[in-house]
Amino acid sequence: MRILITGISGRLGRRVAQRLRRHHEIIGVDRRPCPALPTDVVHHRVDLRRRPAEDVFRNSNVDAVIHMGVVHNFRIPAEKLYARNIISTETLLNYVSKYGVKKLVLLSSGDVYGPSPQNSHFLNEEAPLLASQRFPEIRALVAVDRMVQSFFWKYPDIETVILRPSFIVGPNVRNAPSKYFGLTVVPTLMGFDPMVQLIHEDDLLRMMEASLQPQLRGVFNLTSTPPVPLSRIVKILGKPTVPVPAFVAKALLERAWRYRLTSFPAPELDHIRYSTVLDTSRARRELNAEPERSLYEILEPFRVDGRTDEAG
Amino acid sequence: MNLTNVVASAVKLLNRVSDEIDTIITNPEVEARIDAVPANLGPYGVDPFGFDPQYLKRYAGLLVWMYRKYFRVQAIGTERIPEGRCLLVANHSGQLPFDAAMISTALFVEREPPRFVRSMLERFVPDTPFVSTFMARCGQILGTPENCRRVLSNGDAILVFPEGVGGLNKTWRERYHLQRFGQGFMRLAIETQTPIVPVVVIGAEEQAPSFFNAKALGKTFGLPAFPITATHPLIPGLGLLPLPVRYHIYFGEPLRFEGDANDEDEVIVKKVETVRSTMQAMVDDGLASRHHVFW
């Protein structure tokens, strides 16, 4: 199969390319340069929104598209981030339908449901996407997910897959959860201990590969670990914690964010305040890719050496 | 010298008190019963909803002590609770939900093997620090229809209070008068074909008589109600401790309802009214056969 990957220059994008090239032909599209790619991966340094991107589709006879070029950087002004993600996805969807691509896989995120005190405990794929209710900057990611959903209904002949993983953690990931677990002292919110799920990047890669199987379509929540209280994760890490009252944490983080002293936007605090538990039973039934990594393996790189864990 | 004597005897007294509390809290019989509760625990000791039996052990001893020694609960009809999924529908009273704790404890203490009930929490709970964590680890969950469906489809029991805070925080004048019932529980029972067990608690109304509910004041604290009682808010923090009233808990015959869960309000309201009038009759009977508030 000839697979086109958007956002291939990202850490995860490169991992996906390296994994899939064993069985497939890989074409990369990203506006950033992509160093250290295997020689058999063709990288086109183009912006999806510009003309040359169409040439890639016209000339390559692409079988499947993996869209992971959604930009998550909240330092980019919200309106810019929004336009960039929406327009490039719109253009991409256009090419997918125009050039006879048979499969489209969107790497969305479990974040699109949004942590909220009103959520039901388990969120299945039909749960409303409320993330931007409490975190307006995330609305582009929600909108991209919705666009691909309507694409799914509009083009029943194209196998569209939307993947919504829980917090991705792994050696090549630099997202908010990984940074949080990497802190020397882990702050928690006083009196709150939400249930958290993690997915190891290797498990995610295997599930992404599994989503390429023929006939498979639909929306899938993904996770490696069952839901675990945050306090248990912190205990496994063996790091000191500081419980901070929620309103203090919010005020501090808002100021720190404004003065560029932190990489955590304040609304991310909701993730260590409220549970967002993904119901992953559909993936277990249909994807044929059981997670292999345990919580201990996932947290191993973040653990303080020499401390024995008591949570066993 | 004198001071050291005073300190020494104070320490001794404290030790005795803490020993006493220890025996209440670490009750091996209670711990054995918790272990006997069937739970779907993952490799990290919690079930998918966040219930942690080891955590519950820290508090269950105290609850059982309250059940036996403080409220001296008389539970009548626990054998009527069917096996498998069921919806316990109870009256709500007493300003703080000790009635929920005692109904759950009744099923835990009186049934063989012990039966675990999940109660449906009010919307404000998940946003309240400490309370949210405590409730989650004790296996309680937010009362959304989706959550209820999940628990029932696992064959578990759910405790609901269709009056909500309207029942819990009613004033002294309205005691033992059931408030307006919500319809959600009935639609759920019909949809999932779950038997409804009416449950009535006699005694909780007198545990913290309230003259007035200062709702506006509660709102500023993010609470759904703010009862004014003889001691609350005069004694901060402890003003809502319940009086040692005696609880009588009556479990009724299971009721089964059929029809369409999405019927119009009028149809559902009629069925809800059946439950409500059954429960009001149980309340009246219970009050008539009670000899005294405290024993």
Coordinates of C-alpha atoms in Angstrom, one line a residue:
Chain A
M1 CA 0.0 0.0 0.0
R2 CA 1.2 3.5 -0.7
I3 CA 0.6 5.7 2.4
L4 CA 0.8 9.4 2.6
I5 CA 1.5 10.8 6.1
T6 CA 0.9 14.4 6.9
G7 CA 2.9 15.9 9.8
I8 CA 5.7 13.3 9.2
S9 CA 8.4 15.6 10.6
G10 CA 7.0 15.4 14.1
R11 CA 8.5 12.9 16.6
L12 CA 5.5 10.6 16.4
G13 CA 5.2 11.1 12.6
R14 CA 8.7 9.8 12.1
R15 CA 8.0 6.8 14.3
V16 CA 4.9 6.0 12.3
A17 CA 6.9 6.2 9.0
Q18 CA 9.7 4.0 10.4
R19 CA 7.2 1.4 11.5
L20 CA 5.0 1.4 8.4
R21 CA 7.8 1.4 5.8
R22 CA 8.5 -2.3 6.6
H23 CA 5.3 -3.3 4.8
H24 CA 4.3 -0.1 2.9
E25 CA 5.5 2.6 0.6
I26 CA 5.6 5.9 2.6
I27 CA 5.3 9.4 1.3
G28 CA 5.7 12.3 3.8
V29 CA 4.1 15.7 3.6
D30 CA 5.2 18.4 6.0
R31 CA 6.2 22.0 5.8
R32 CA 9.1 21.4 8.1
P33 CA 12.2 19.6 7.0
C34 CA 12.4 16.0 8.0
P35 CA 15.9 14.8 9.0
A36 CA 16.9 11.2 9.7
L37 CA 14.3 9.6 7.5
P38 CA 15.1 6.2 6.0
T39 CA 16.0 6.6 2.3
D40 CA 13.0 4.7 1.0
V41 CA 10.7 7.3 2.5
V42 CA 10.0 10.2 0.1
H43 CA 9.5 13.5 1.9
H44 CA 7.8 16.4 0.2
R45 CA 8.4 19.6 2.0
V46 CA 5.2 21.4 1.1
D47 CA 2.4 23.2 3.0
L48 CA -0.9 21.3 2.6
R49 CA -2.6 24.6 1.9
R50 CA -0.4 25.5 -1.1
R51 CA -0.6 24.2 -4.7
P52 CA 2.4 21.9 -4.7
A53 CA 0.6 19.7 -2.2
E54 CA -1.9 18.8 -4.9
D55 CA 0.9 17.7 -7.2
V56 CA 2.0 15.1 -4.6
F57 CA -1.5 13.6 -4.8
R58 CA -1.8 13.9 -8.6
N59 CA 1.6 12.2 -9.2
S60 CA 1.7 9.5 -6.5
N61 CA -1.4 7.4 -6.7
V62 CA -1.9 7.3 -2.9
D63 CA -3.9 4.4 -1.4
A64 CA -4.2 5.7 2.1
V65 CA -3.7 8.9 4.0
I66 CA -2.7 9.2 7.7
H67 CA -3.5 12.7 8.9
M68 CA -1.4 13.6 11.9
G69 CA -0.4 17.1 10.8
V70 CA -2.8 18.7 13.2
V71 CA -0.9 21.5 15.0
H72 CA -1.4 21.4 18.8
N73 CA 0.9 24.3 19.8
F74 CA -1.2 26.6 21.9
R75 CA 1.5 29.3 21.8
I76 CA 0.4 30.0 18.3
P77 CA -2.4 32.7 18.4
A78 CA -5.7 30.9 18.5
E79 CA -7.1 32.4 15.3
K80 CA -4.0 31.4 13.4
L81 CA -4.0 27.9 14.8
Y82 CA -7.6 27.5 13.9
A83 CA -7.2 28.7 10.3
R84 CA -4.1 26.6 9.7
N85 CA -5.7 23.3 11.0
I86 CA -9.1 23.8 9.4
I87 CA -7.9 24.9 6.0
S88 CA -5.2 22.3 5.7
T89 CA -7.6 19.5 6.8
E90 CA -10.2 20.9 4.4
T91 CA -7.7 20.8 1.5
L92 CA -6.6 17.3 2.5
L93 CA -10.1 15.9 2.5
N94 CA -10.6 17.5 -0.9
Y95 CA -7.6 15.7 -2.3
V96 CA -8.6 12.4 -0.7
S97 CA -11.9 12.4 -2.4
K98 CA -10.6 13.8 -5.7
Y99 CA -7.7 11.4 -6.2
G100 CA -9.4 8.2 -5.3
V101 CA -7.7 7.5 -1.9
K102 CA -9.3 4.5 -0.4
K103 CA -8.5 5.0 3.3
L104 CA -8.2 8.0 5.6
V105 CA -6.9 7.8 9.1
L106 CA -7.1 10.8 11.4
L107 CA -5.1 10.8 14.5
S108 CA -7.4 12.9 16.7
S109 CA -7.3 12.8 20.5
G110 CA -9.3 11.6 23.5
D111 CA -9.0 15.3 24.5
V112 CA -11.9 16.2 22.2
Y113 CA -14.4 15.0 24.8
G114 CA -13.0 17.4 27.3
P115 CA -12.6 16.8 31.1
S116 CA -15.7 18.0 32.9
P117 CA -17.4 17.3 36.2
Q118 CA -20.7 16.7 34.3
N119 CA -19.3 13.9 32.1
S120 CA -20.5 10.3 32.5
H121 CA -17.8 8.2 33.8
F122 CA -17.1 6.3 30.5
L123 CA -17.0 8.2 27.3
N124 CA -17.8 6.1 24.3
E125 CA -17.3 7.3 20.7
E126 CA -20.8 8.8 20.6
A127 CA -20.2 11.1 23.6
P128 CA -20.5 14.8 22.8
L129 CA -17.2 16.6 22.0
L130 CA -17.3 19.3 24.6
A131 CA -13.6 20.1 25.0
S132 CA -13.8 23.7 23.8
Q133 CA -16.5 24.4 26.3
R134 CA -13.8 24.8 29.0
F135 CA -10.7 25.1 26.8
P136 CA -11.6 27.4 23.9
E137 CA -8.1 27.1 22.4
I138 CA -8.7 23.5 21.7
R139 CA -11.6 24.1 19.3
A140 CA -9.5 23.6 16.2
L141 CA -8.8 20.0 17.2
V142 CA -12.5 19.4 17.9
A143 CA -13.4 21.0 14.6
V144 CA -10.9 18.8 12.6
D145 CA -12.4 15.7 14.3
R146 CA -15.9 16.9 13.3
M147 CA -14.9 17.6 9.7
V148 CA -13.5 14.1 9.3
Q149 CA -16.7 12.7 10.8
S150 CA -18.9 14.5 8.2
F151 CA -16.4 13.3 5.6
F152 CA -17.0 9.8 6.8
W153 CA -20.8 10.1 6.1
K154 CA -20.4 12.0 2.9
Y155 CA -18.1 9.5 1.2
P156 CA -19.2 6.0 2.3
D157 CA -16.8 4.4 -0.3
I158 CA -13.8 5.8 1.5
E159 CA -12.8 4.0 4.6
T160 CA -12.5 6.7 7.1
V161 CA -11.0 6.0 10.6
I162 CA -10.8 8.5 13.5
L163 CA -8.5 7.5 16.3
R164 CA -8.9 9.1 19.7
P165 CA -6.1 7.9 22.0
S166 CA -5.9 8.7 25.7
F167 CA -2.8 10.5 26.9
I168 CA 0.1 9.4 24.7
V169 CA 3.3 8.7 26.6
G170 CA 6.6 7.4 25.3
P171 CA 10.3 8.2 24.6
N172 CA 9.5 10.1 21.5
V173 CA 6.5 12.1 22.8
R174 CA 6.8 15.6 24.2
N175 CA 3.2 16.4 25.1
A176 CA 1.7 17.8 28.3
P177 CA 1.3 14.4 30.1
S178 CA 4.9 13.4 29.4
K179 CA 6.2 16.8 30.6
Y180 CA 3.9 16.5 33.7
F181 CA 5.2 13.0 34.6
G182 CA 8.8 14.3 34.0
L183 CA 8.6 17.0 36.6
T184 CA 10.9 16.5 39.6
V185 CA 8.1 17.5 42.0
V186 CA 4.6 16.6 40.8
P187 CA 1.9 19.1 41.7
T188 CA -1.6 17.7 42.1
L189 CA -4.8 19.5 42.9
M190 CA -5.8 19.3 46.5
G191 CA -8.7 16.9 47.1
F192 CA -8.9 15.7 43.5
D193 CA -7.8 12.3 42.3
P194 CA -9.2 11.7 38.8
M195 CA -9.0 8.4 36.9
V196 CA -6.4 8.6 34.1
Q197 CA -5.7 6.3 31.1
L198 CA -2.4 6.3 29.3
I199 CA -1.3 4.8 25.9
H200 CA 2.2 4.0 25.1
E201 CA 3.4 5.3 21.7
D202 CA 4.3 1.7 20.6
D203 CA 0.7 0.6 21.3
L204 CA -0.6 3.6 19.4
L205 CA 1.6 2.7 16.5
R206 CA 0.4 -0.8 16.4
M207 CA -3.2 0.4 16.6
M208 CA -2.6 2.9 13.8
E209 CA -1.2 0.1 11.7
A210 CA -4.2 -2.1 12.5
S211 CA -6.5 0.7 11.5
L212 CA -5.2 0.3 7.9
Q213 CA -6.7 -3.1 7.6
P214 CA -9.3 -3.3 4.8
Q215 CA -12.9 -2.8 5.6
L216 CA -12.2 -1.2 8.9
R217 CA -13.9 2.2 9.4
G218 CA -15.3 4.4 12.2
V219 CA -14.3 6.2 15.3
F220 CA -12.1 4.4 17.9
N221 CA -11.1 5.4 21.4
L222 CA -7.7 3.9 22.2
T223 CA -5.8 3.2 25.4
S224 CA -3.1 0.9 26.8
T225 CA -3.9 1.0 30.5
P226 CA -7.2 0.6 32.3
P227 CA -8.3 3.8 34.2
V228 CA -6.1 4.3 37.3
P229 CA -6.3 7.0 39.9
L230 CA -3.7 9.8 39.3
S231 CA -2.4 9.3 42.9
R232 CA -1.4 5.7 42.0
I233 CA 0.5 6.9 39.0
V234 CA 2.4 9.5 41.1
K235 CA 3.1 6.8 43.7
I236 CA 4.6 4.6 41.0
L237 CA 6.7 7.5 39.8
G238 CA 8.1 7.7 43.4
K239 CA 8.3 11.5 43.2
P240 CA 7.4 14.0 45.8
T241 CA 4.0 15.7 45.2
V242 CA 2.6 19.1 46.2
P243 CA -1.1 19.3 46.6
V244 CA -2.2 22.7 45.5
P245 CA -5.7 24.1 45.9
A246 CA -7.4 24.2 42.5
F247 CA -8.1 27.9 42.5
V248 CA -4.5 28.8 43.5
A249 CA -3.1 26.5 40.8
K250 CA -5.3 28.1 38.2
A251 CA -4.3 31.6 39.1
L252 CA -0.6 30.8 39.2
L253 CA -0.6 28.8 36.0
E254 CA -2.5 31.6 34.1
R255 CA 0.1 34.1 35.1
A256 CA 3.0 31.8 34.4
W257 CA 1.6 31.0 31.0
R258 CA 1.2 34.7 30.2
Y259 CA 4.8 35.3 31.1
R260 CA 6.0 32.2 29.2
L261 CA 7.3 30.5 32.3
T262 CA 5.4 27.3 31.7
S263 CA 4.4 25.1 28.8
F264 CA 1.1 24.1 30.4
P265 CA -1.9 26.2 29.5
A266 CA -4.1 26.7 32.6
P267 CA -7.2 24.7 31.2
E268 CA -4.9 21.6 31.1
L269 CA -5.4 21.5 34.9
D270 CA -8.8 20.0 34.3
H271 CA -7.0 16.8 33.3
I272 CA -5.7 16.4 36.8
R273 CA -9.0 17.5 38.3
Y274 CA -11.7 15.5 36.5
S275 CA -11.8 12.0 35.1
T276 CA -12.0 11.4 31.4
V277 CA -12.2 7.7 30.9
L278 CA -12.5 6.5 27.4
D279 CA -14.6 3.5 26.7
T280 CA -12.3 1.5 24.4
S281 CA -14.5 -1.6 24.0
R282 CA -15.1 -0.9 20.3
A283 CA -11.3 -0.9 19.6
R284 CA -11.0 -4.1 21.6
R285 CA -13.7 -5.7 19.5
E286 CA -12.9 -4.6 16.1
L287 CA -9.3 -3.4 15.8
N288 CA -7.5 -6.7 16.6
A289 CA -4.6 -4.9 18.3
E290 CA -4.6 -5.6 22.0
P291 CA -2.4 -3.1 24.0
E292 CA 0.9 -4.7 25.2
R293 CA 2.3 -2.1 27.5
S294 CA 1.5 -2.0 31.2
L295 CA 1.3 1.0 33.3
Y296 CA 4.7 0.2 34.9
E297 CA 6.4 -0.1 31.6
I298 CA 4.9 3.2 30.4
L299 CA 6.0 5.0 33.6
E300 CA 9.4 3.4 33.8
P301 CA 11.3 6.2 32.1
F302 CA 9.8 8.8 34.5
R303 CA 10.5 6.9 37.7
V304 CA 12.9 8.0 40.3
D305 CA 15.7 5.4 40.5
G306 CA 16.2 3.4 43.7
R307 CA 12.7 3.9 45.0
T308 CA 10.6 0.7 45.3
D309 CA 7.0 1.2 44.5
E310 CA 4.4 0.3 47.1
A311 CA 1.5 0.1 44.7
G312 CA 2.3 -3.4 43.5
Chain B
M1 CA 6.9 18.6 87.2
N2 CA 3.2 19.2 87.5
L3 CA 3.0 20.2 83.9
T4 CA 4.7 16.9 82.8
N5 CA 2.1 15.0 84.8
V6 CA -0.7 16.8 83.1
V7 CA 0.8 16.2 79.7
A8 CA 1.5 12.5 80.5
S9 CA -2.1 11.9 81.6
A10 CA -3.4 13.8 78.5
V11 CA -1.3 11.6 76.3
K12 CA -2.6 8.6 78.1
L13 CA -6.1 9.6 77.6
L14 CA -5.5 10.4 73.9
N15 CA -3.9 7.0 73.5
R16 CA -7.0 5.3 75.0
V17 CA -9.3 7.3 72.8
S18 CA -7.2 6.5 69.7
D19 CA -7.1 2.8 70.6
E20 CA -10.9 2.9 70.9
I21 CA -11.1 4.5 67.5
D22 CA -8.7 2.0 66.1
T23 CA -10.8 -0.9 67.1
I24 CA -13.8 0.8 65.5
I25 CA -12.0 1.5 62.3
T26 CA -10.0 -1.7 61.9
N27 CA -12.7 -4.2 62.3
P28 CA -11.5 -7.5 60.9
E29 CA -15.1 -8.7 60.4
V30 CA -15.9 -5.7 58.2
E31 CA -12.6 -6.1 56.2
A32 CA -13.5 -9.8 55.6
R33 CA -16.9 -8.7 54.3
I34 CA -15.4 -6.1 52.0
D35 CA -13.1 -8.8 50.5
A36 CA -16.3 -10.9 50.0
V37 CA -17.9 -8.2 47.8
P38 CA -17.6 -9.2 44.2
A39 CA -15.6 -6.5 42.5
N40 CA -14.1 -6.2 39.0
L41 CA -10.7 -5.0 40.1
G42 CA -8.0 -4.3 37.6
P43 CA -4.3 -4.9 38.2
Y44 CA -4.0 -1.7 40.1
G45 CA -6.6 -2.4 42.8
V46 CA -9.4 -0.2 41.6
D47 CA -12.4 -1.1 39.5
P48 CA -13.0 0.9 36.3
F49 CA -15.3 3.4 38.1
G50 CA -12.6 4.1 40.7
F51 CA -13.9 2.0 43.5
D52 CA -11.0 0.9 45.8
P53 CA -11.9 -1.8 48.4
Q54 CA -8.7 -1.1 50.3
Y55 CA -9.7 2.6 50.6
L56 CA -13.2 1.6 51.7
K57 CA -11.7 -0.5 54.5
R58 CA -10.5 2.7 56.2
Y59 CA -14.0 4.0 56.5
A60 CA -16.3 1.0 56.5
G61 CA -15.5 0.2 60.1
L62 CA -16.7 3.6 61.1
L63 CA -19.9 3.2 59.0
V64 CA -20.7 -0.2 60.5
W65 CA -20.1 1.3 64.0
M66 CA -22.5 4.1 63.1
Y67 CA -25.0 1.6 61.8
R68 CA -24.9 -0.6 64.9
K69 CA -24.0 1.8 67.8
Y70 CA -24.9 5.3 66.7
F71 CA -28.1 5.1 64.7
R72 CA -28.8 1.5 65.9
V73 CA -30.4 0.8 62.6
Q74 CA -33.3 -1.6 62.3
A75 CA -33.4 -2.9 58.7
I76 CA -36.6 -4.6 57.8
G77 CA -37.1 -6.5 54.6
T78 CA -33.6 -6.7 53.2
E79 CA -34.5 -10.2 51.9
R80 CA -36.9 -8.6 49.5
I81 CA -34.0 -7.2 47.4
P82 CA -33.8 -9.3 44.3
E83 CA -30.5 -10.8 43.0
G84 CA -29.1 -9.1 40.0
R85 CA -29.7 -5.6 38.9
C86 CA -32.1 -3.5 40.9
L87 CA -33.0 0.1 41.6
L88 CA -33.4 1.1 45.2
V89 CA -35.6 4.2 45.4
A90 CA -35.5 5.9 48.7
N91 CA -36.7 9.0 50.5
H92 CA -34.0 11.6 51.3
S93 CA -33.7 13.5 54.5
G94 CA -31.4 14.7 57.3
Q95 CA -29.4 17.6 55.7
L96 CA -26.3 15.4 55.2
P97 CA -26.8 12.1 53.3
F98 CA -26.2 9.7 56.2
D99 CA -29.4 7.9 55.0
A100 CA -27.6 6.9 51.9
A101 CA -24.6 5.6 53.9
M102 CA -26.9 3.6 56.2
I103 CA -29.0 2.1 53.4
S104 CA -25.8 0.9 51.7
T105 CA -24.4 -0.3 55.0
A106 CA -27.7 -2.3 55.6
L107 CA -27.2 -4.2 52.4
F108 CA -23.5 -4.7 53.3
V109 CA -24.2 -6.0 56.8
E110 CA -27.5 -7.8 56.5
R111 CA -27.1 -9.7 53.2
E112 CA -25.2 -12.9 52.6
P113 CA -22.9 -12.5 50.7
P114 CA -22.7 -8.7 51.4
R115 CA -24.3 -6.7 48.6
F116 CA -22.6 -3.6 47.3
V117 CA -24.7 -0.6 46.3
R118 CA -23.7 2.3 44.3
S119 CA -25.5 5.6 45.0
M120 CA -26.0 8.2 42.4
L121 CA -24.2 11.5 43.3
E122 CA -25.5 15.0 42.8
R123 CA -24.0 17.1 40.0
F124 CA -22.0 19.3 42.3
V125 CA -20.0 16.4 43.9
P126 CA -17.4 15.8 41.2
D127 CA -16.4 19.5 41.4
T128 CA -16.0 19.4 45.2
P129 CA -12.5 18.7 46.4
F130 CA -12.0 15.7 48.8
V131 CA -15.7 14.8 48.6
S132 CA -15.3 13.8 45.0
T133 CA -12.3 11.6 45.7
F134 CA -13.9 10.1 48.8
M135 CA -17.1 9.2 47.0
A136 CA -15.3 7.8 43.9
R137 CA -13.0 5.5 45.9
C138 CA -16.0 4.3 47.9
G139 CA -17.6 3.3 44.6
Q140 CA -20.2 6.1 44.2
I141 CA -20.7 7.6 40.8
L142 CA -22.3 10.7 39.3
G143 CA -26.0 10.1 38.6
T144 CA -26.1 10.3 34.8
P145 CA -28.4 7.9 32.9
E146 CA -25.3 6.5 31.0
N147 CA -23.6 5.7 34.3
C148 CA -26.8 4.0 35.6
R149 CA -27.1 1.9 32.5
R150 CA -23.5 0.7 32.9
V151 CA -23.9 -0.3 36.5
L152 CA -27.3 -2.0 35.9
S153 CA -26.0 -3.9 32.9
N154 CA -23.3 -5.3 35.2
G155 CA -26.0 -6.7 37.4
D156 CA -25.4 -4.3 40.2
A157 CA -27.7 -2.4 42.5
I158 CA -28.2 1.4 42.4
L159 CA -29.5 3.6 45.1
V160 CA -31.4 6.7 43.9
F161 CA -33.2 9.5 45.7
P162 CA -35.7 10.9 43.2
E163 CA -36.4 13.9 45.5
G164 CA -32.7 15.0 45.2
V165 CA -31.5 17.8 47.4
G166 CA -35.2 18.9 47.6
G167 CA -35.7 16.0 50.0
L168 CA -32.4 16.1 51.7
N169 CA -32.5 19.7 52.7
K170 CA -36.2 20.2 53.4
T171 CA -37.1 22.0 56.6
W172 CA -38.6 20.7 59.8
R173 CA -42.2 21.6 58.8
E174 CA -42.1 19.3 55.8
R175 CA -40.6 16.3 57.5
Y176 CA -41.8 12.9 56.2
H177 CA -43.7 14.6 53.4
L178 CA -42.2 13.3 50.2
Q179 CA -41.1 16.0 47.8
R180 CA -41.5 16.1 44.1
F181 CA -40.0 13.0 42.4
G182 CA -37.9 13.2 39.3
Q183 CA -38.8 10.9 36.3
G184 CA -35.3 9.8 35.3
F185 CA -35.3 6.7 37.5
M186 CA -38.6 5.5 36.1
R187 CA -37.5 5.9 32.5
L188 CA -34.3 4.0 33.3
A189 CA -36.1 1.2 35.1
I190 CA -38.5 0.7 32.2
E191 CA -35.7 0.9 29.6
T192 CA -33.5 -1.6 31.4
Q193 CA -36.3 -3.7 32.8
T194 CA -35.0 -3.3 36.3
P195 CA -37.2 -4.0 39.4
I196 CA -37.7 -1.0 41.7
V197 CA -37.4 -1.6 45.4
P198 CA -39.0 1.2 47.4
V199 CA -36.9 2.0 50.5
V200 CA -38.1 4.2 53.3
V201 CA -35.9 5.6 56.1
I202 CA -37.6 6.7 59.3
G203 CA -35.5 8.7 61.8
A204 CA -33.2 10.6 59.6
E205 CA -35.6 13.6 59.5
E206 CA -34.9 14.2 63.2
Q207 CA -31.1 14.0 63.0
A208 CA -30.6 17.7 62.1
P209 CA -33.9 19.7 62.1
S210 CA -33.5 22.7 60.0
F211 CA -35.6 25.9 60.2
F212 CA -34.6 27.5 56.9
N213 CA -32.7 26.7 53.8
A214 CA -30.5 29.7 52.8
K215 CA -30.1 28.6 49.2
A216 CA -28.5 31.9 48.1
L217 CA -25.8 31.5 50.7
G218 CA -25.2 28.0 49.6
K219 CA -24.8 29.1 46.1
T220 CA -21.9 31.4 47.0
F221 CA -20.1 28.3 48.4
G222 CA -21.0 26.2 45.4
L223 CA -23.4 24.1 47.4
P224 CA -27.0 23.3 46.4
A225 CA -28.4 24.2 49.8
F226 CA -27.5 25.8 53.1
P227 CA -29.6 24.6 56.0
I228 CA -29.9 26.7 59.1
T229 CA -30.2 24.4 62.1
A230 CA -29.8 24.9 65.9
T231 CA -26.1 24.3 65.5
H232 CA -25.3 25.1 61.9
P233 CA -23.7 27.4 61.0
L234 CA -23.1 28.4 64.6
I235 CA -20.5 25.7 65.1
P236 CA -18.4 25.8 62.0
G237 CA -17.6 22.4 60.5
L238 CA -19.4 20.3 63.1
G239 CA -22.8 22.0 63.1
L240 CA -24.4 19.3 60.9
L241 CA -23.3 16.3 62.9
P242 CA -26.5 14.2 63.3
L243 CA -28.2 13.6 66.6
P244 CA -28.1 10.0 67.7
V245 CA -31.6 9.2 66.4
R246 CA -32.7 5.7 65.7
Y247 CA -33.0 4.7 62.1
H248 CA -35.7 2.3 60.9
I249 CA -35.1 1.3 57.2
Y250 CA -38.0 -0.5 55.5
F251 CA -37.4 -2.3 52.2
G252 CA -40.6 -2.8 50.2
E253 CA -41.7 -5.5 47.7
P254 CA -40.0 -5.0 44.3
L255 CA -42.2 -3.1 41.8
R256 CA -41.9 -3.9 38.1
F257 CA -43.0 -1.5 35.4
E258 CA -43.5 -2.0 31.7
G259 CA -44.0 0.2 28.7
D260 CA -42.1 2.6 26.6
A261 CA -39.2 4.4 28.4
N262 CA -39.7 7.4 26.0
D263 CA -43.4 7.8 26.7
E264 CA -44.8 11.2 27.3
D265 CA -44.4 12.8 30.7
E266 CA -48.0 12.2 31.7
V267 CA -47.6 8.4 31.3
I268 CA -44.3 8.3 33.2
V269 CA -45.6 10.6 35.9
K270 CA -48.4 8.2 36.6
K271 CA -46.0 5.4 37.2
V272 CA -43.7 7.6 39.3
E273 CA -46.8 8.5 41.4
T274 CA -47.4 4.8 42.0
V275 CA -43.9 4.5 43.5
R276 CA -44.3 7.7 45.4
S277 CA -47.6 6.8 47.0
T278 CA -46.3 3.4 47.9
M279 CA -43.4 5.0 49.7
Q280 CA -45.6 7.6 51.4
A281 CA -47.8 4.8 52.7
M282 CA -44.6 3.0 54.0
V283 CA -43.5 6.3 55.6
D284 CA -46.8 6.7 57.4
D285 CA -46.8 3.0 58.5
G286 CA -43.3 3.4 59.7
L287 CA -44.1 6.6 61.7
A288 CA -47.1 4.9 63.2
S289 CA -45.2 1.9 64.5
R290 CA -42.3 4.0 65.8
H291 CA -42.2 4.4 69.6
H292 CA -39.6 7.1 70.0
V293 CA -37.3 9.2 68.0
F294 CA -34.2 8.1 69.9
W295 CA -34.9 4.4 70.6

